[in-house]
Amino acid sequence: AQSVSQHNHHVILSEAASLELGCNYSYGGTVNLFWYVQYPGQHLQLLLKYFSGDPLVKGIKGFEAEFIKSKFSFNLRKPSVQWSDTAEYFCAVNGNTDKLIFGTGTRLQVFP
Amino acid sequence: NAGVTQTPKFRILKIGQSMTLQCTQDMNHNYMYWYRQDPGMGLKLIYYSVGAGITDKGEVPNGYNVSRSTTEDFPLRLELAAPSQTSVYFCASSPTTDSPLHFGNGTRLTVT
């Protein structure tokens, strides 16, 4: 069965710091990978997605993620965070099934 | 274009009561999902549907039932509410499995 692990549960950064959030999945076949963001009081919104092709994908608001197949990873990065990036971030995987499985989320707090 | 509409927004139930969470989408999406979101646990898939007349269990289906008689509607039924079902419930839809999910605004359910 497919599963998703996000090892960073709570990350605290100052503005302008660099961000990397880990995401690992377990599934041996072809995968579709997603990062979603949930701002306080709102529902989830798509940040970026990977289906095939260039393993480095760029999303909205300066976020990017790199798919490393050999490591079963899809880490999210941003070179310089802003206070407005304070939110919860969810990695999700669809491994050639109809189910989209989410990780437990990483809460990011950015202080000015 | 309303997108995904969930009702009610809030509900308090007593243990043993039943209720139906409504979800409707006007985008003609085949795929619909029900998730529950609990603090620190991320989103857990309850049930999903790949089209009218077809439903399947997700990660945490116990205590819930669904039906999909039309493409637009995907109600979630709680037959005997339990405190463990206190959560925020999100309905989502997508046209295909490699498309981003469109989420509803959620239903906050408390069972006491």
PDB file of C-alpha atoms in Angstrom:
ATOM      1  CA  ALA A   1       0.000   0.000   0.000  1.00  0.00           C
ATOM      2  CA  GLN A   2       1.185   3.490  -0.720  1.00  0.00           C
ATOM      3  CA  SER A   3       2.103   5.789   2.137  1.00  0.00           C
ATOM      4  CA  VAL A   4       3.652   9.199   2.652  1.00  0.00           C
ATOM      5  CA  SER A   5       5.987  10.356   5.417  1.00  0.00           C
ATOM      6  CA  GLN A   6       6.723  13.916   6.401  1.00  0.00           C
ATOM      7  CA  HIS A   7       9.347  13.885   9.107  1.00  0.00           C
ATOM      8  CA  ASN A   8       9.330  17.592   9.926  1.00  0.00           C
ATOM      9  CA  HIS A   9       6.240  18.181  12.007  1.00  0.00           C
ATOM     10  CA  HIS A  10       6.912  21.783  13.011  1.00  0.00           C
ATOM     11  CA  VAL A  11       9.461  24.142  11.482  1.00  0.00           C
ATOM     12  CA  ILE A  12      10.214  27.634  12.769  1.00  0.00           C
ATOM     13  CA  LEU A  13      12.191  30.050  10.619  1.00  0.00           C
ATOM     14  CA  SER A  14      13.029  33.701  10.394  1.00  0.00           C
ATOM     15  CA  GLU A  15      12.172  35.639   7.283  1.00  0.00           C
ATOM     16  CA  ALA A  16      14.714  35.233   4.463  1.00  0.00           C
ATOM     17  CA  ALA A  17      15.840  31.852   5.747  1.00  0.00           C
ATOM     18  CA  SER A  18      15.889  28.943   3.342  1.00  0.00           C
ATOM     19  CA  LEU A  19      13.326  26.175   3.634  1.00  0.00           C
ATOM     20  CA  GLU A  20      13.412  22.477   2.900  1.00  0.00           C
ATOM     21  CA  LEU A  21      10.590  20.173   3.929  1.00  0.00           C
ATOM     22  CA  GLY A  22      11.057  16.443   3.593  1.00  0.00           C
ATOM     23  CA  CYS A  23       8.632  14.062   1.943  1.00  0.00           C
ATOM     24  CA  ASN A  24       9.193  10.357   1.399  1.00  0.00           C
ATOM     25  CA  TYR A  25       6.744   7.910  -0.080  1.00  0.00           C
ATOM     26  CA  SER A  26       6.510   4.173  -0.346  1.00  0.00           C
ATOM     27  CA  TYR A  27       5.323   2.822  -3.661  1.00  0.00           C
ATOM     28  CA  GLY A  28       7.313   0.914  -6.212  1.00  0.00           C
ATOM     29  CA  GLY A  29       5.624   2.003  -9.393  1.00  0.00           C
ATOM     30  CA  THR A  30       4.902   5.207 -11.230  1.00  0.00           C
ATOM     31  CA  VAL A  31       3.769   8.014  -8.957  1.00  0.00           C
ATOM     32  CA  ASN A  32       2.115  11.385  -9.182  1.00  0.00           C
ATOM     33  CA  LEU A  33       3.380  13.695  -6.445  1.00  0.00           C
ATOM     34  CA  PHE A  34       1.862  16.856  -5.045  1.00  0.00           C
ATOM     35  CA  TRP A  35       2.531  19.533  -2.475  1.00  0.00           C
ATOM     36  CA  TYR A  36      -0.466  21.351  -1.033  1.00  0.00           C
ATOM     37  CA  VAL A  37      -0.536  24.326   1.319  1.00  0.00           C
ATOM     38  CA  GLN A  38      -3.181  25.201   3.872  1.00  0.00           C
ATOM     39  CA  TYR A  39      -3.194  28.752   5.163  1.00  0.00           C
ATOM     40  CA  PRO A  40      -4.857  29.356   8.539  1.00  0.00           C
ATOM     41  CA  GLY A  41      -8.603  28.974   8.301  1.00  0.00           C
ATOM     42  CA  GLN A  42      -8.564  27.935   4.661  1.00  0.00           C
ATOM     43  CA  HIS A  43      -8.746  24.696   2.731  1.00  0.00           C
ATOM     44  CA  LEU A  44      -5.868  23.110   0.868  1.00  0.00           C
ATOM     45  CA  GLN A  45      -4.461  24.674  -2.274  1.00  0.00           C
ATOM     46  CA  LEU A  46      -2.063  23.135  -4.772  1.00  0.00           C
ATOM     47  CA  LEU A  47       1.537  24.419  -4.640  1.00  0.00           C
ATOM     48  CA  LEU A  48       3.059  22.190  -7.286  1.00  0.00           C
ATOM     49  CA  LYS A  49       2.895  18.737  -8.791  1.00  0.00           C
ATOM     50  CA  TYR A  50       5.100  16.180 -10.519  1.00  0.00           C
ATOM     51  CA  PHE A  51       3.931  13.605 -13.022  1.00  0.00           C
ATOM     52  CA  SER A  52       6.878  13.005 -15.329  1.00  0.00           C
ATOM     53  CA  GLY A  53       9.757  14.750 -17.073  1.00  0.00           C
ATOM     54  CA  ASP A  54      12.070  17.207 -15.366  1.00  0.00           C
ATOM     55  CA  PRO A  55      12.391  16.058 -11.743  1.00  0.00           C
ATOM     56  CA  LEU A  56      12.776  19.646 -10.567  1.00  0.00           C
ATOM     57  CA  VAL A  57       9.360  21.261 -10.619  1.00  0.00           C
ATOM     58  CA  LYS A  58       8.533  24.853  -9.894  1.00  0.00           C
ATOM     59  CA  GLY A  59       5.312  25.943  -8.285  1.00  0.00           C
ATOM     60  CA  ILE A  60       3.626  29.089  -7.147  1.00  0.00           C
ATOM     61  CA  LYS A  61       5.075  31.682  -4.769  1.00  0.00           C
ATOM     62  CA  GLY A  62       8.686  30.691  -5.420  1.00  0.00           C
ATOM     63  CA  PHE A  63       8.384  27.110  -4.203  1.00  0.00           C
ATOM     64  CA  GLU A  64      10.059  24.199  -5.952  1.00  0.00           C
ATOM     65  CA  ALA A  65      10.395  20.485  -5.334  1.00  0.00           C
ATOM     66  CA  GLU A  66      12.762  17.822  -6.545  1.00  0.00           C
ATOM     67  CA  PHE A  67      11.725  14.259  -7.290  1.00  0.00           C
ATOM     68  CA  ILE A  68      14.541  11.815  -6.502  1.00  0.00           C
ATOM     69  CA  LYS A  69      13.312   8.404  -7.565  1.00  0.00           C
ATOM     70  CA  SER A  70      16.186   6.469  -5.983  1.00  0.00           C
ATOM     71  CA  LYS A  71      15.377   8.003  -2.608  1.00  0.00           C
ATOM     72  CA  PHE A  72      11.591   7.906  -2.979  1.00  0.00           C
ATOM     73  CA  SER A  73      11.632  11.558  -2.032  1.00  0.00           C
ATOM     74  CA  PHE A  74       9.919  14.754  -3.139  1.00  0.00           C
ATOM     75  CA  ASN A  75      11.277  17.516  -0.915  1.00  0.00           C
ATOM     76  CA  LEU A  76       9.861  21.020  -1.018  1.00  0.00           C
ATOM     77  CA  ARG A  77      12.209  24.007  -1.071  1.00  0.00           C
ATOM     78  CA  LYS A  78      12.132  27.768  -1.056  1.00  0.00           C
ATOM     79  CA  PRO A  79      15.319  29.871  -1.030  1.00  0.00           C
ATOM     80  CA  SER A  80      13.932  32.707   1.085  1.00  0.00           C
ATOM     81  CA  VAL A  81      10.735  32.419   3.103  1.00  0.00           C
ATOM     82  CA  GLN A  82       8.376  35.228   3.965  1.00  0.00           C
ATOM     83  CA  TRP A  83       6.071  35.757   6.907  1.00  0.00           C
ATOM     84  CA  SER A  84       3.154  35.076   4.558  1.00  0.00           C
ATOM     85  CA  ASP A  85       4.437  31.520   4.024  1.00  0.00           C
ATOM     86  CA  THR A  86       3.278  30.631   7.518  1.00  0.00           C
ATOM     87  CA  ALA A  87       0.967  27.688   6.861  1.00  0.00           C
ATOM     88  CA  GLU A  88       0.721  23.927   6.966  1.00  0.00           C
ATOM     89  CA  TYR A  89       2.259  22.001   4.074  1.00  0.00           C
ATOM     90  CA  PHE A  90       1.128  18.591   2.925  1.00  0.00           C
ATOM     91  CA  CYS A  91       2.822  16.162   0.600  1.00  0.00           C
ATOM     92  CA  ALA A  92       0.542  13.753  -1.278  1.00  0.00           C
ATOM     93  CA  VAL A  93       1.074  10.781  -3.567  1.00  0.00           C
ATOM     94  CA  ASN A  94      -1.040   8.965  -6.082  1.00  0.00           C
ATOM     95  CA  GLY A  95       0.655   5.718  -6.993  1.00  0.00           C
ATOM     96  CA  ASN A  96      -1.137   4.592 -10.121  1.00  0.00           C
ATOM     97  CA  THR A  97      -4.326   4.108  -8.136  1.00  0.00           C
ATOM     98  CA  ASP A  98      -7.392   6.228  -7.687  1.00  0.00           C
ATOM     99  CA  LYS A  99      -6.432   7.161  -4.132  1.00  0.00           C
ATOM    100  CA  LEU A 100      -4.589  10.343  -3.230  1.00  0.00           C
ATOM    101  CA  ILE A 101      -2.829   9.777   0.082  1.00  0.00           C
ATOM    102  CA  PHE A 102      -1.584  12.671   2.182  1.00  0.00           C
ATOM    103  CA  GLY A 103       1.252  12.927   4.659  1.00  0.00           C
ATOM    104  CA  THR A 104       0.690  14.177   8.191  1.00  0.00           C
ATOM    105  CA  GLY A 105       1.731  17.711   7.305  1.00  0.00           C
ATOM    106  CA  THR A 106       4.426  20.156   8.372  1.00  0.00           C
ATOM    107  CA  ARG A 107       3.494  23.286  10.205  1.00  0.00           C
ATOM    108  CA  LEU A 108       5.723  26.189   9.174  1.00  0.00           C
ATOM    109  CA  GLN A 109       5.969  29.326  11.251  1.00  0.00           C
ATOM    110  CA  VAL A 110       7.924  32.261   9.851  1.00  0.00           C
ATOM    111  CA  PHE A 111       8.817  35.126  12.136  1.00  0.00           C
ATOM    112  CA  PRO A 112       9.627  38.629  10.874  1.00  0.00           C
TER     113      PRO A 112
ATOM    114  CA  ASN B   1     -19.217  28.355 -10.962  1.00  0.00           C
ATOM    115  CA  ALA B   2     -19.538  27.264  -7.333  1.00  0.00           C
ATOM    116  CA  GLY B   3     -16.895  24.495  -7.386  1.00  0.00           C
ATOM    117  CA  VAL B   4     -17.228  22.082  -4.463  1.00  0.00           C
ATOM    118  CA  THR B   5     -19.926  22.926  -1.952  1.00  0.00           C
ATOM    119  CA  GLN B   6     -20.155  21.302   1.455  1.00  0.00           C
ATOM    120  CA  THR B   7     -22.977  21.614   3.953  1.00  0.00           C
ATOM    121  CA  PRO B   8     -23.288  22.127   6.842  1.00  0.00           C
ATOM    122  CA  LYS B   9     -20.266  24.180   7.893  1.00  0.00           C
ATOM    123  CA  PHE B  10     -20.604  23.245  11.540  1.00  0.00           C
ATOM    124  CA  ARG B  11     -22.508  20.555  13.394  1.00  0.00           C
ATOM    125  CA  ILE B  12     -22.672  19.214  16.922  1.00  0.00           C
ATOM    126  CA  LEU B  13     -23.943  15.679  17.379  1.00  0.00           C
ATOM    127  CA  LYS B  14     -24.673  13.581  20.405  1.00  0.00           C
ATOM    128  CA  ILE B  15     -23.180  10.116  20.621  1.00  0.00           C
ATOM    129  CA  GLY B  16     -25.300   7.656  18.678  1.00  0.00           C
ATOM    130  CA  GLN B  17     -26.979  10.212  16.446  1.00  0.00           C
ATOM    131  CA  SER B  18     -26.724   9.996  12.697  1.00  0.00           C
ATOM    132  CA  MET B  19     -26.210  12.635  10.041  1.00  0.00           C
ATOM    133  CA  THR B  20     -25.266  13.153   6.430  1.00  0.00           C
ATOM    134  CA  LEU B  21     -22.583  15.538   5.265  1.00  0.00           C
ATOM    135  CA  GLN B  22     -23.485  16.867   1.860  1.00  0.00           C
ATOM    136  CA  CYS B  23     -21.039  17.465  -0.964  1.00  0.00           C
ATOM    137  CA  THR B  24     -21.850  18.619  -4.460  1.00  0.00           C
ATOM    138  CA  GLN B  25     -19.685  19.788  -7.338  1.00  0.00           C
ATOM    139  CA  ASP B  26     -20.670  21.521 -10.559  1.00  0.00           C
ATOM    140  CA  MET B  27     -17.503  20.839 -12.566  1.00  0.00           C
ATOM    141  CA  ASN B  28     -18.559  17.444 -13.924  1.00  0.00           C
ATOM    142  CA  HIS B  29     -15.607  15.808 -12.193  1.00  0.00           C
ATOM    143  CA  ASN B  30     -15.541  12.024 -12.134  1.00  0.00           C
ATOM    144  CA  TYR B  31     -13.397  11.651  -9.025  1.00  0.00           C
ATOM    145  CA  MET B  32     -14.668  12.648  -5.609  1.00  0.00           C
ATOM    146  CA  TYR B  33     -13.112  12.125  -2.202  1.00  0.00           C
ATOM    147  CA  TRP B  34     -13.934  12.477   1.466  1.00  0.00           C
ATOM    148  CA  TYR B  35     -11.113  13.257   3.877  1.00  0.00           C
ATOM    149  CA  ARG B  36     -11.013  13.946   7.574  1.00  0.00           C
ATOM    150  CA  GLN B  37      -8.398  16.245   9.018  1.00  0.00           C
ATOM    151  CA  ASP B  38      -7.230  15.943  12.592  1.00  0.00           C
ATOM    152  CA  PRO B  39      -4.424  17.964  14.244  1.00  0.00           C
ATOM    153  CA  GLY B  40      -1.039  16.373  13.653  1.00  0.00           C
ATOM    154  CA  MET B  41      -2.549  13.597  11.556  1.00  0.00           C
ATOM    155  CA  GLY B  42      -2.895  15.270   8.185  1.00  0.00           C
ATOM    156  CA  LEU B  43      -5.728  14.252   5.911  1.00  0.00           C
ATOM    157  CA  LYS B  44      -6.986  10.714   5.992  1.00  0.00           C
ATOM    158  CA  LEU B  45      -8.998   9.357   3.078  1.00  0.00           C
ATOM    159  CA  ILE B  46     -12.362   7.977   4.190  1.00  0.00           C
ATOM    160  CA  TYR B  47     -14.031   7.018   0.916  1.00  0.00           C
ATOM    161  CA  TYR B  48     -13.648   7.924  -2.705  1.00  0.00           C
ATOM    162  CA  SER B  49     -15.529   7.515  -5.961  1.00  0.00           C
ATOM    163  CA  VAL B  50     -14.328   7.295  -9.546  1.00  0.00           C
ATOM    164  CA  GLY B  51     -17.735   7.980 -11.043  1.00  0.00           C
ATOM    165  CA  ALA B  52     -21.463   7.717 -10.521  1.00  0.00           C
ATOM    166  CA  GLY B  53     -22.403   4.362  -9.029  1.00  0.00           C
ATOM    167  CA  ILE B  54     -18.851   3.483  -7.975  1.00  0.00           C
ATOM    168  CA  THR B  55     -17.417   3.958  -4.500  1.00  0.00           C
ATOM    169  CA  ASP B  56     -14.494   2.453  -2.617  1.00  0.00           C
ATOM    170  CA  LYS B  57     -12.953   2.515   0.826  1.00  0.00           C
ATOM    171  CA  GLY B  58     -10.041   4.740   1.694  1.00  0.00           C
ATOM    172  CA  GLU B  59      -7.708   4.587   4.689  1.00  0.00           C
ATOM    173  CA  VAL B  60     -10.280   5.072   7.481  1.00  0.00           C
ATOM    174  CA  PRO B  61     -13.745   3.973   6.290  1.00  0.00           C
ATOM    175  CA  ASN B  62     -15.082   2.445   9.514  1.00  0.00           C
ATOM    176  CA  GLY B  63     -18.161   4.211  10.862  1.00  0.00           C
ATOM    177  CA  TYR B  64     -18.951   5.919   7.562  1.00  0.00           C
ATOM    178  CA  ASN B  65     -20.907   5.192   4.406  1.00  0.00           C
ATOM    179  CA  VAL B  66     -21.153   6.937   1.059  1.00  0.00           C
ATOM    180  CA  SER B  67     -23.190   6.818  -2.099  1.00  0.00           C
ATOM    181  CA  ARG B  68     -22.709   8.294  -5.556  1.00  0.00           C
ATOM    182  CA  SER B  69     -26.001   8.200  -7.401  1.00  0.00           C
ATOM    183  CA  THR B  70     -25.082  11.200  -9.577  1.00  0.00           C
ATOM    184  CA  THR B  71     -21.849  12.733 -10.832  1.00  0.00           C
ATOM    185  CA  GLU B  72     -22.515  15.883  -8.840  1.00  0.00           C
ATOM    186  CA  ASP B  73     -23.287  14.529  -5.370  1.00  0.00           C
ATOM    187  CA  PHE B  74     -21.217  12.474  -2.944  1.00  0.00           C
ATOM    188  CA  PRO B  75     -22.823  12.481   0.521  1.00  0.00           C
ATOM    189  CA  LEU B  76     -21.040  11.019   3.557  1.00  0.00           C
ATOM    190  CA  ARG B  77     -23.202   9.293   6.154  1.00  0.00           C
ATOM    191  CA  LEU B  78     -22.415   8.763   9.831  1.00  0.00           C
ATOM    192  CA  GLU B  79     -24.826   6.197  11.223  1.00  0.00           C
ATOM    193  CA  LEU B  80     -23.867   6.065  14.927  1.00  0.00           C
ATOM    194  CA  ALA B  81     -21.769   9.070  15.790  1.00  0.00           C
ATOM    195  CA  ALA B  82     -18.851   8.510  18.141  1.00  0.00           C
ATOM    196  CA  PRO B  83     -16.484  11.018  19.811  1.00  0.00           C
ATOM    197  CA  SER B  84     -13.667   9.652  17.633  1.00  0.00           C
ATOM    198  CA  GLN B  85     -15.474  11.113  14.643  1.00  0.00           C
ATOM    199  CA  THR B  86     -14.992  14.643  15.906  1.00  0.00           C
ATOM    200  CA  SER B  87     -12.998  16.177  13.081  1.00  0.00           C
ATOM    201  CA  VAL B  88     -13.001  18.528  10.131  1.00  0.00           C
ATOM    202  CA  TYR B  89     -14.296  16.842   7.015  1.00  0.00           C
ATOM    203  CA  PHE B  90     -13.280  17.896   3.531  1.00  0.00           C
ATOM    204  CA  CYS B  91     -14.845  16.852   0.284  1.00  0.00           C
ATOM    205  CA  ALA B  92     -12.781  17.166  -2.883  1.00  0.00           C
ATOM    206  CA  SER B  93     -13.110  16.449  -6.569  1.00  0.00           C
ATOM    207  CA  SER B  94     -10.909  16.189  -9.631  1.00  0.00           C
ATOM    208  CA  PRO B  95     -11.433  15.357 -13.309  1.00  0.00           C
ATOM    209  CA  THR B  96      -8.629  12.777 -13.357  1.00  0.00           C
ATOM    210  CA  THR B  97      -6.230  11.220 -10.840  1.00  0.00           C
ATOM    211  CA  ASP B  98      -3.336  13.347 -12.058  1.00  0.00           C
ATOM    212  CA  SER B  99      -5.241  16.607 -11.667  1.00  0.00           C
ATOM    213  CA  PRO B 100      -5.148  18.791  -8.548  1.00  0.00           C
ATOM    214  CA  LEU B 101      -7.989  18.371  -6.121  1.00  0.00           C
ATOM    215  CA  HIS B 102     -10.660  21.021  -5.744  1.00  0.00           C
ATOM    216  CA  PHE B 103     -11.607  21.186  -2.081  1.00  0.00           C
ATOM    217  CA  GLY B 104     -14.779  22.286  -0.373  1.00  0.00           C
ATOM    218  CA  ASN B 105     -14.598  24.608   2.601  1.00  0.00           C
ATOM    219  CA  GLY B 106     -15.008  21.812   5.110  1.00  0.00           C
ATOM    220  CA  THR B 107     -17.474  20.715   7.766  1.00  0.00           C
ATOM    221  CA  ARG B 108     -16.438  20.950  11.401  1.00  0.00           C
ATOM    222  CA  LEU B 109     -18.147  18.151  13.307  1.00  0.00           C
ATOM    223  CA  THR B 110     -18.160  17.713  17.067  1.00  0.00           C
ATOM    224  CA  VAL B 111     -19.557  14.582  18.686  1.00  0.00           C
ATOM    225  CA  THR B 112     -20.221  14.824  22.416  1.00  0.00           C
TER     226      THR B 112
END
